[in-house]
mmCIF file of C-alpha atoms and ligand atoms in Angstrom:
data_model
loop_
_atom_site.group_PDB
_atom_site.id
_atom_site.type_symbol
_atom_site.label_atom_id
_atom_site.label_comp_id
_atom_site.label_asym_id
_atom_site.label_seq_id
_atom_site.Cartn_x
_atom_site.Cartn_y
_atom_site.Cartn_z
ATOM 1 C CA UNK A 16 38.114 -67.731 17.764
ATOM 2 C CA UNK A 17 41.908 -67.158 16.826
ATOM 3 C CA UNK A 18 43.169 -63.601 17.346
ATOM 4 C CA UNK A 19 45.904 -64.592 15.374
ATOM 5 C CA UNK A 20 46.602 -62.728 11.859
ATOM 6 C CA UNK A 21 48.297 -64.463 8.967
ATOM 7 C CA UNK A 22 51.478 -62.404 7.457
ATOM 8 C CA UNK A 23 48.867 -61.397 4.544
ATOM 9 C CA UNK A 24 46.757 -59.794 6.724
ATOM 10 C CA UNK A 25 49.544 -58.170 8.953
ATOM 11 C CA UNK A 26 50.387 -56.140 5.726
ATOM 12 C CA UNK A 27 47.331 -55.130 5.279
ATOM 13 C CA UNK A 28 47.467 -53.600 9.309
ATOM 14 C CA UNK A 29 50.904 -52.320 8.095
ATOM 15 C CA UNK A 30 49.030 -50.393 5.241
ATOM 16 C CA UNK A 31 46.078 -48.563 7.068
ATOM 17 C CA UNK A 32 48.583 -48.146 9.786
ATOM 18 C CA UNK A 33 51.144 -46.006 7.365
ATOM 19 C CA UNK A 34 47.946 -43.690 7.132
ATOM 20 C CA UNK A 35 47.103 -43.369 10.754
ATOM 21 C CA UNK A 36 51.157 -42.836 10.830
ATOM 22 C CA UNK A 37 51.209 -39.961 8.203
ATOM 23 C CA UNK A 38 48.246 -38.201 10.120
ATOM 24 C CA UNK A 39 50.119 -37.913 13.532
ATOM 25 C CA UNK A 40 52.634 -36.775 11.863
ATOM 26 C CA UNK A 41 50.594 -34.141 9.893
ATOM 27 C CA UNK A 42 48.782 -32.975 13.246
ATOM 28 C CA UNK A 43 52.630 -32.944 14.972
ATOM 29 C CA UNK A 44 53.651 -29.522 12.259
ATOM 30 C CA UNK A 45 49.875 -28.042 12.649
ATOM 31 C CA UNK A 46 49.317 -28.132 16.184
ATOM 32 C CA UNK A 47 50.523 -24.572 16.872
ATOM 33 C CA UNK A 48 48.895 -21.906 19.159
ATOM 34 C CA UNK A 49 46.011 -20.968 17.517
ATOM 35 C CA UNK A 50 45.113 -23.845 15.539
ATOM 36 C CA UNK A 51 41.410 -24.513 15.279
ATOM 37 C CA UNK A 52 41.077 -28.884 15.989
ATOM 38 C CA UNK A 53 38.079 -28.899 13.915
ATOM 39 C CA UNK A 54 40.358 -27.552 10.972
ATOM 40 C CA UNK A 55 43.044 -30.445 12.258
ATOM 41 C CA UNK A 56 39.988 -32.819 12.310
ATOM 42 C CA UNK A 57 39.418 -32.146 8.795
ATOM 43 C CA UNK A 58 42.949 -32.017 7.942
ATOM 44 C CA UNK A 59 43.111 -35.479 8.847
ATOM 45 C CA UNK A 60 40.065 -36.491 7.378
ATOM 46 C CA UNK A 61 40.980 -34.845 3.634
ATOM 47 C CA UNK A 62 44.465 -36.930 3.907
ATOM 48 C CA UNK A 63 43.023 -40.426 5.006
ATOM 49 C CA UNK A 64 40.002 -40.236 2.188
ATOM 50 C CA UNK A 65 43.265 -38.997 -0.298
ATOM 51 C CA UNK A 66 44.667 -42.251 0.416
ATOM 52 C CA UNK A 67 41.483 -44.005 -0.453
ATOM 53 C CA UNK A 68 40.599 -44.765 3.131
ATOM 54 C CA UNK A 69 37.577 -43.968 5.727
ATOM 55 C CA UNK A 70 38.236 -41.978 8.938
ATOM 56 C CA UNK A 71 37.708 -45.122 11.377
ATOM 57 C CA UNK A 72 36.097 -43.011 14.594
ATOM 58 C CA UNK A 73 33.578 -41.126 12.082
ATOM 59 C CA UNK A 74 30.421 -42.183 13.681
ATOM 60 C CA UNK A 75 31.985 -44.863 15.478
ATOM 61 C CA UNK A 76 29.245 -45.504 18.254
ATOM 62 C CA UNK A 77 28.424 -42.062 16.526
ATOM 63 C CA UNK A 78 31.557 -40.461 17.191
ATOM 64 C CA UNK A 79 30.659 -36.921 15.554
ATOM 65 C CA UNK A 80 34.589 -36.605 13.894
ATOM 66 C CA UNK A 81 37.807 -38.406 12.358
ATOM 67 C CA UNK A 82 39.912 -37.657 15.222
ATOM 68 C CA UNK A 83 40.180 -37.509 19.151
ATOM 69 C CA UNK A 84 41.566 -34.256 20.053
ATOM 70 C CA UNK A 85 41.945 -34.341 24.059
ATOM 71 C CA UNK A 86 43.343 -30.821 25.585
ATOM 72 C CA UNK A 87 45.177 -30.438 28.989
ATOM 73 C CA UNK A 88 42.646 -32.178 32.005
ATOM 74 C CA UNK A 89 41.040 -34.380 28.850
ATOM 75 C CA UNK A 90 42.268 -37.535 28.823
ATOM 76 C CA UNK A 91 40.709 -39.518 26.145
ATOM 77 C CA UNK A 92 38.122 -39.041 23.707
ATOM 78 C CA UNK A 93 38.395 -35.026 23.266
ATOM 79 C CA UNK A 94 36.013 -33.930 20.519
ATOM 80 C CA UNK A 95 37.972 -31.558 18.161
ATOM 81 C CA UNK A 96 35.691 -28.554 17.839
ATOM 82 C CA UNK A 97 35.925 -24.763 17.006
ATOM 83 C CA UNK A 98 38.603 -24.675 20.477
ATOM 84 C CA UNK A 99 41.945 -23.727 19.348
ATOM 85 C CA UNK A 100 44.881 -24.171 20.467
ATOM 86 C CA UNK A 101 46.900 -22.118 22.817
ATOM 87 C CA UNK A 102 50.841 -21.726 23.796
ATOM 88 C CA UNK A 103 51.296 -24.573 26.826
ATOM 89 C CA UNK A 104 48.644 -26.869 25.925
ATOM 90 C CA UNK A 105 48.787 -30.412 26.147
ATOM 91 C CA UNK A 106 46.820 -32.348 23.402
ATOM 92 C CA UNK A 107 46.844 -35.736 22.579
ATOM 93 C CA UNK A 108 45.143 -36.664 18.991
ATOM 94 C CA UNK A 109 44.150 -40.456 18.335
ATOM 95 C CA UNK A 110 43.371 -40.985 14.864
ATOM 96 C CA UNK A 111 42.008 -44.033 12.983
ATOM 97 C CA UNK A 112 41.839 -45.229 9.192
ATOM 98 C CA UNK A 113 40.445 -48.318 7.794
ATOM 99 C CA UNK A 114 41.959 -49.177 4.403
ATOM 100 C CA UNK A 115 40.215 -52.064 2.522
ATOM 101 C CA UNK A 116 38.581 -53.239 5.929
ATOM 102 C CA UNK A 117 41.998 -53.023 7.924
ATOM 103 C CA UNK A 118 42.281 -50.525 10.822
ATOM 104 C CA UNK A 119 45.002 -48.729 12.072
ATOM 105 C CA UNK A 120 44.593 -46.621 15.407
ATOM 106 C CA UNK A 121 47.377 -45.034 17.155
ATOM 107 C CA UNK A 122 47.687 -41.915 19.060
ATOM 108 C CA UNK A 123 50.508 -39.057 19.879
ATOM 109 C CA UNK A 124 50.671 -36.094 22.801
ATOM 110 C CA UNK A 125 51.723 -32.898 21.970
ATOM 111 C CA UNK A 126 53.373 -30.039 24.158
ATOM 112 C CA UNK A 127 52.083 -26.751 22.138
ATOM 113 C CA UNK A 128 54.601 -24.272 21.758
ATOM 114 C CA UNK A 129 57.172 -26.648 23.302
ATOM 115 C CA UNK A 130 55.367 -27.017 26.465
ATOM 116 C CA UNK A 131 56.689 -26.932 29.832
ATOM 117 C CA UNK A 132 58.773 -28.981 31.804
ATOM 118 C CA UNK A 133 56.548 -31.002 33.784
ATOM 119 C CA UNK A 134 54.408 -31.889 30.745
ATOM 120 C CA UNK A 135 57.269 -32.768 28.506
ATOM 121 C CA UNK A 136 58.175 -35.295 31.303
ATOM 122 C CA UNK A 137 54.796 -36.152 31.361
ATOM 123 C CA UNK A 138 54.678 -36.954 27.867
ATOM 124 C CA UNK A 139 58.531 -38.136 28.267
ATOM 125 C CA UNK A 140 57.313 -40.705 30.745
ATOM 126 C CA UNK A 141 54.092 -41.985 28.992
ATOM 127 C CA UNK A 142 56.193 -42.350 25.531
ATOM 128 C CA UNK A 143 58.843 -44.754 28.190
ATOM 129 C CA UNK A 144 56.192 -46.721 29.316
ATOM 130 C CA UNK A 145 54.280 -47.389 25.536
ATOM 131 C CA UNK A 146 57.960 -48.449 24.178
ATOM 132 C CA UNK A 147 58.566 -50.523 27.736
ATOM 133 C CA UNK A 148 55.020 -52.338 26.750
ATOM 134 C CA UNK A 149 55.949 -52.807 23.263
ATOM 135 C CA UNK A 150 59.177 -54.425 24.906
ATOM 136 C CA UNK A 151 57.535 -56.929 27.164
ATOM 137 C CA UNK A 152 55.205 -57.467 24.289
ATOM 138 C CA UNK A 153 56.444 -61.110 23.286
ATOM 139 C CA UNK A 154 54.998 -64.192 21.744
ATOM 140 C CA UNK A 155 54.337 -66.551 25.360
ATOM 141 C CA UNK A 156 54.240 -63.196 27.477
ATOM 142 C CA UNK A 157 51.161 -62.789 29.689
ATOM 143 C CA UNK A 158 49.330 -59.494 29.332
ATOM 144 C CA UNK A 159 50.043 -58.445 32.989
ATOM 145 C CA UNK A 160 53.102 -58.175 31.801
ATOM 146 C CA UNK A 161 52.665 -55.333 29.516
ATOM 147 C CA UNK A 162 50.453 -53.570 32.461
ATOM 148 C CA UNK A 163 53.522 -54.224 34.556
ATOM 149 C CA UNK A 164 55.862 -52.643 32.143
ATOM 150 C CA UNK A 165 53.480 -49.481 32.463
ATOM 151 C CA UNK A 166 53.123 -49.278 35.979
ATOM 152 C CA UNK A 167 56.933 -49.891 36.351
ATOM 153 C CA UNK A 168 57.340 -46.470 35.010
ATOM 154 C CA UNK A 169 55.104 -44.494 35.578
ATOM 155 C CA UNK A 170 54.373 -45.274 39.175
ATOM 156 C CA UNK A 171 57.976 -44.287 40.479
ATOM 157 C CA UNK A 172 57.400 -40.672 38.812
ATOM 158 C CA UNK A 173 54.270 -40.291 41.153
ATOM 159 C CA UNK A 174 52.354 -40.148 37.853
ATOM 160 C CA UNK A 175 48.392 -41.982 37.603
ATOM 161 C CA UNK A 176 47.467 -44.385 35.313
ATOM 162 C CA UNK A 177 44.352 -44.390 33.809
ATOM 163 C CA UNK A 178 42.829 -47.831 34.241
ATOM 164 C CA UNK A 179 39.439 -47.944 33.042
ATOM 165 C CA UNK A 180 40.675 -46.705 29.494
ATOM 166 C CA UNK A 181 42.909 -49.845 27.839
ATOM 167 C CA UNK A 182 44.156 -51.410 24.668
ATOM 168 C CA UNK A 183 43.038 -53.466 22.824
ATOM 169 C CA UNK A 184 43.175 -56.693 19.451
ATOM 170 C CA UNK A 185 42.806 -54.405 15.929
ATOM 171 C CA UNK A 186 42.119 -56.005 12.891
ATOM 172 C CA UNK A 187 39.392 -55.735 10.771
ATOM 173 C CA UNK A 188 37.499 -54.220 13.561
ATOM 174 C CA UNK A 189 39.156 -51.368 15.960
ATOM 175 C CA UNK A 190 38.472 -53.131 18.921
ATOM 176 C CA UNK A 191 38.978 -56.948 19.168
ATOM 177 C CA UNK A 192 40.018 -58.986 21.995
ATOM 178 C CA UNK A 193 42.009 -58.833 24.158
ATOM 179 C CA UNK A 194 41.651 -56.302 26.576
ATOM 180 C CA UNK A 195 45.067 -54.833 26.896
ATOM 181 C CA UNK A 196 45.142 -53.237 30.713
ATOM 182 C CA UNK A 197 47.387 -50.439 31.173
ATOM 183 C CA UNK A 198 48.072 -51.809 34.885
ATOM 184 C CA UNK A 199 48.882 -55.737 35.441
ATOM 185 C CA UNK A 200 51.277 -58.165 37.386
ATOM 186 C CA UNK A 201 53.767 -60.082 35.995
ATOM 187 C CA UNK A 202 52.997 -63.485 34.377
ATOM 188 C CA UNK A 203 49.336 -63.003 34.878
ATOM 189 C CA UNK A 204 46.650 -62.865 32.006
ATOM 190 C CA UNK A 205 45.897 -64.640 28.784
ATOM 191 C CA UNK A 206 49.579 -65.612 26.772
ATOM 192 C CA UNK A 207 50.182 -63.077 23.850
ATOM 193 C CA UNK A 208 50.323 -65.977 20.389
ATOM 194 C CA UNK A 209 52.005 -65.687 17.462
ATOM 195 C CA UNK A 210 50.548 -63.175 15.152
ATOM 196 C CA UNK A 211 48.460 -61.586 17.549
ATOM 197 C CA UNK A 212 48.188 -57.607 16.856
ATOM 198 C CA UNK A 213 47.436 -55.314 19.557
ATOM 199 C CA UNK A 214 46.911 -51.628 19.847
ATOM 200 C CA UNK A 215 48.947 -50.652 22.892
ATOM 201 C CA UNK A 216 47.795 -47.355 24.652
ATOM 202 C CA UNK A 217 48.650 -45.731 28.219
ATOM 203 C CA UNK A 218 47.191 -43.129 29.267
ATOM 204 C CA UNK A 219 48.387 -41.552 32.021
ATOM 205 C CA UNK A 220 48.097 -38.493 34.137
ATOM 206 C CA UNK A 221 50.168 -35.911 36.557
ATOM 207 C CA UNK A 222 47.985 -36.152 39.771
ATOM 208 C CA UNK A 223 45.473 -39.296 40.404
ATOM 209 C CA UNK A 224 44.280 -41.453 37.323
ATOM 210 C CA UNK A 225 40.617 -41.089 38.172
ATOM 211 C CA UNK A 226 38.297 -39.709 35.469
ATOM 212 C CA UNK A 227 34.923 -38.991 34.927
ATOM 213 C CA UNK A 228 32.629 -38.557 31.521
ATOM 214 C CA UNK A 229 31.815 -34.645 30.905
ATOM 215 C CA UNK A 230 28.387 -34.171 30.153
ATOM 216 C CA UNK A 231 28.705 -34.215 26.569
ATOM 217 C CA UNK A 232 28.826 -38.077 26.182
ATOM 218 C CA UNK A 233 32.686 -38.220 24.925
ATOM 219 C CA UNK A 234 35.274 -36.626 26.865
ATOM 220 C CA UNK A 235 37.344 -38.384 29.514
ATOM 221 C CA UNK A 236 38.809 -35.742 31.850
ATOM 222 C CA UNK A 237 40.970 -36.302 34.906
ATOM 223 C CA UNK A 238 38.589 -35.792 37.983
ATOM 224 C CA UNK A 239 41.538 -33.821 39.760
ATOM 225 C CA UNK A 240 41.766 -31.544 36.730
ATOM 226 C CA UNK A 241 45.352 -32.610 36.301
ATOM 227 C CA UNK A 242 46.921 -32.912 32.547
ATOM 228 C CA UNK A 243 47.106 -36.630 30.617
ATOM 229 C CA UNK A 244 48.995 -38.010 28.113
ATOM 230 C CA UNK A 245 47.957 -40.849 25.729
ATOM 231 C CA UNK A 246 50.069 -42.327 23.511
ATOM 232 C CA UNK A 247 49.322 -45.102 21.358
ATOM 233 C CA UNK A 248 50.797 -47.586 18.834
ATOM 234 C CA UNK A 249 49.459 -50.612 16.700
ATOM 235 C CA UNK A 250 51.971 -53.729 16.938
ATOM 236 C CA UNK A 251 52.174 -56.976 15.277
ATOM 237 C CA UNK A 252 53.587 -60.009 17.348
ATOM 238 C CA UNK A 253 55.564 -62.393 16.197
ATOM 239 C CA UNK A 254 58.464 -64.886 17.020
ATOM 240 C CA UNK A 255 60.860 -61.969 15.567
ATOM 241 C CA UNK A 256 59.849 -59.717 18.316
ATOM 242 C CA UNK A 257 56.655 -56.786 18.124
ATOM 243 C CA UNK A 258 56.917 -55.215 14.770
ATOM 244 C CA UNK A 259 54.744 -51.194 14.952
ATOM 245 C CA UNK A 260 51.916 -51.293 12.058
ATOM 246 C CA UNK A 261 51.382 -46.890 12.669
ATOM 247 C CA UNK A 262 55.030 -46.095 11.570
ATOM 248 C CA UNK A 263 54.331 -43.029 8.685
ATOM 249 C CA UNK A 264 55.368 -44.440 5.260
ATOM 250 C CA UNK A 265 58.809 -43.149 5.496
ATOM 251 C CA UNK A 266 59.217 -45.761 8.485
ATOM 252 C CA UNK A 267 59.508 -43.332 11.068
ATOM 253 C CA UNK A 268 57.311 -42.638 14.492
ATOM 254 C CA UNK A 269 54.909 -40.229 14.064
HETATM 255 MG MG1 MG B 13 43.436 -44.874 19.298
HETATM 256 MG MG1 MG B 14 43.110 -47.793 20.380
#
């Protein structure tokens, strides 16, 4: 099977994505110390269904809401429940919409409050290594090479990547082939094609990139306890280079 979208159905990634993009940027100005996530979750949730779309993780593999909130030692996955927020959190939020059977899915960290030093380079380092992925992201690139481009900087930072936790093809489904590793070598792995769109997501930590599943089915946390940060964007490739499909409708990054 082709993974390869036609420019029709790129636009139609382009629109769900502009609602995905809006969202981020909605949780951005309300994730403030004491803001509860399950009144960000249905935030969210109000503003995709506004826009005549469906929350995307909403009992996806019965995901219980419309968005991943993941706090501090939670990687991926975070449920956003009656917690709130506090001053020096880290939270990343991943949120998806499907618009007329087209899914976006991209995802944003968050230093609450402004955050310290070592998580805004945290965050600093895994927003580098998402744009240095999007960079290597060409038509007749190999996949290791995006992996590569993520491990080329994070690694030097002494910062983990999480491996077990990857990108992935989005299209009418949120997860299509490929696999898109977070770690790689260069030149190895199946050549990116023209018109292929990926979903390109590191997640990586301060201390070792080992996780584990908390009891509750969901959450990804860092076995070491140390913070993450997950960033995530929705590309289209083509012979003009990797165009983002999650930019909010204004054009900007979330
Ligand atoms: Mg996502
Ligand atoms: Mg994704």
């Amino acid at each position: 099977m082709s993974l390869r979208k036609s420019a029709t159905e790129v636009r139609q990634l382009r629109r769900a994505g502009a609602i995905v993009g809006d969202s981020l940027r909605l949780l951005r100005q309300l994730a403030l110390p004491g803001a509860r996530l399950s009144d960000l979750d249905a935030a969210v949730a109000k503003l995709i269904r506004s826009r005549g779309a469906l929350p995307t993780f909403r009992g996806y593999h019965g995901f219980p809401a419309s968005i991943c909130a993941s706090v501090n030692e939670e990687a991926v996955h975070g449920l956003p429940d009656g917690r709130r927020l506090r001053d020096g959190d880290l939270v990343s939020f991943d949120v998806g919409a499907t618009l007329d059977g087209w899914v976006g899915d991209s995802a944003i960290s968050v230093c609450v409050g402004g955050g310290t030093d070592s998580d805004r380079a945290l965050v600093a380092a895994a927003c580098e290594a998402l744009r240095a992925a999007i960079a290597a992201a060409r038509v007749g690139s190999a996949l290791g090479d995006l992996g590569a481009a993520v491990e080329a900087v994070v690694r030097p930072r002494g910062y983990g990547v999480v491996e077990s936790y990857c990108g992935h093809g989005i299209g009418r489904a949120l997860h299509e082939d490929p696999v898109v590793p977070n770690v790689g070598i260069l030149g190895v792995g199946p050549r990116i094609e023209d018109g292929w769109c990926l979903a390109i997501e590191p997640v990586i930590t301060a201390g070792s990139g080992a996780v584990a599943l908390r009891p509750d089915g969901w959450t990804v946390v860092t076995l070491d306890g140390g913070r993450a940060a997950h960033v995530e964007l929705a590309v289209a490739i083509t012979a003009s280079g990797a165009e983002i499909l999650t930019l909010t409708s204004d054009g900007e990054l979330p």
